[in-house]
Amino acid sequence: MAEGTINVVAKFVAKPGNEAALKTALTALVAPTQKDPGYIAYDLYESTARPGEFVLVEAWASRQLLAEHLDTPHLNGFKAKAPELLAEPMSVKLFSELPGF
């Protein structure tokens, strides 16, 4: 069976005092990511209850194209800055779409 779209939910929590810096770093990923092969969606949200907590909801044409995205200069640059910005390790979960929905 051919693999379909792969969906990603990634959660980020800023260290106290780094909320704005994390928001800036995450929003800077959107434009270059939209040019990556296999990009379908890349939507960034901030918690209404907990400022500084962000979720990226992504959709990619395949797991391989997602893997290629994860090794781009813009993602590698973010990963290098992440330890100084994040209060906890980022949480990344992959999901596949259920047929018929």
JSON list of C-alpha atoms in Angstrom, two decimals, residues 5 13 15 19-20 30-31 38 46 48 62 68 71 73 78-79 81 85-86:
[
{"chain": "A", "resi": 5, "resn": "THR", "atom": "CA", "xyz": [0.21, 12.26, 3.54]},
{"chain": "A", "resi": 13, "resn": "VAL", "atom": "CA", "xyz": [7.39, 25.52, 25.27]},
{"chain": "A", "resi": 15, "resn": "LYS", "atom": "CA", "xyz": [11.82, 29.11, 28.71]},
{"chain": "A", "resi": 19, "resn": "GLU", "atom": "CA", "xyz": [8.54, 33.60, 24.71]},
{"chain": "A", "resi": 20, "resn": "ALA", "atom": "CA", "xyz": [9.03, 36.36, 22.13]},
{"chain": "A", "resi": 30, "resn": "VAL", "atom": "CA", "xyz": [7.14, 29.33, 7.91]},
{"chain": "A", "resi": 31, "resn": "ALA", "atom": "CA", "xyz": [8.15, 31.09, 4.67]},
{"chain": "A", "resi": 38, "resn": "GLY", "atom": "CA", "xyz": [6.44, 17.97, -0.28]},
{"chain": "A", "resi": 46, "resn": "GLU", "atom": "CA", "xyz": [0.12, 29.80, 20.26]},
{"chain": "A", "resi": 48, "resn": "THR", "atom": "CA", "xyz": [-4.48, 31.06, 24.49]},
{"chain": "A", "resi": 62, "resn": "SER", "atom": "CA", "xyz": [5.48, 11.66, 2.25]},
{"chain": "A", "resi": 68, "resn": "GLU", "atom": "CA", "xyz": [14.34, 15.99, 3.79]},
{"chain": "A", "resi": 71, "resn": "ASP", "atom": "CA", "xyz": [17.56, 18.41, 7.28]},
{"chain": "A", "resi": 73, "resn": "PRO", "atom": "CA", "xyz": [19.34, 24.81, 6.65]},
{"chain": "A", "resi": 78, "resn": "PHE", "atom": "CA", "xyz": [16.38, 26.37, 14.55]},
{"chain": "A", "resi": 79, "resn": "LYS", "atom": "CA", "xyz": [17.54, 23.09, 16.11]},
{"chain": "A", "resi": 81, "resn": "LYS", "atom": "CA", "xyz": [19.05, 27.59, 18.81]},
{"chain": "A", "resi": 85, "resn": "LEU", "atom": "CA", "xyz": [14.85, 28.85, 23.85]},
{"chain": "A", "resi": 86, "resn": "LEU", "atom": "CA", "xyz": [12.97, 25.76, 25.06]}
]
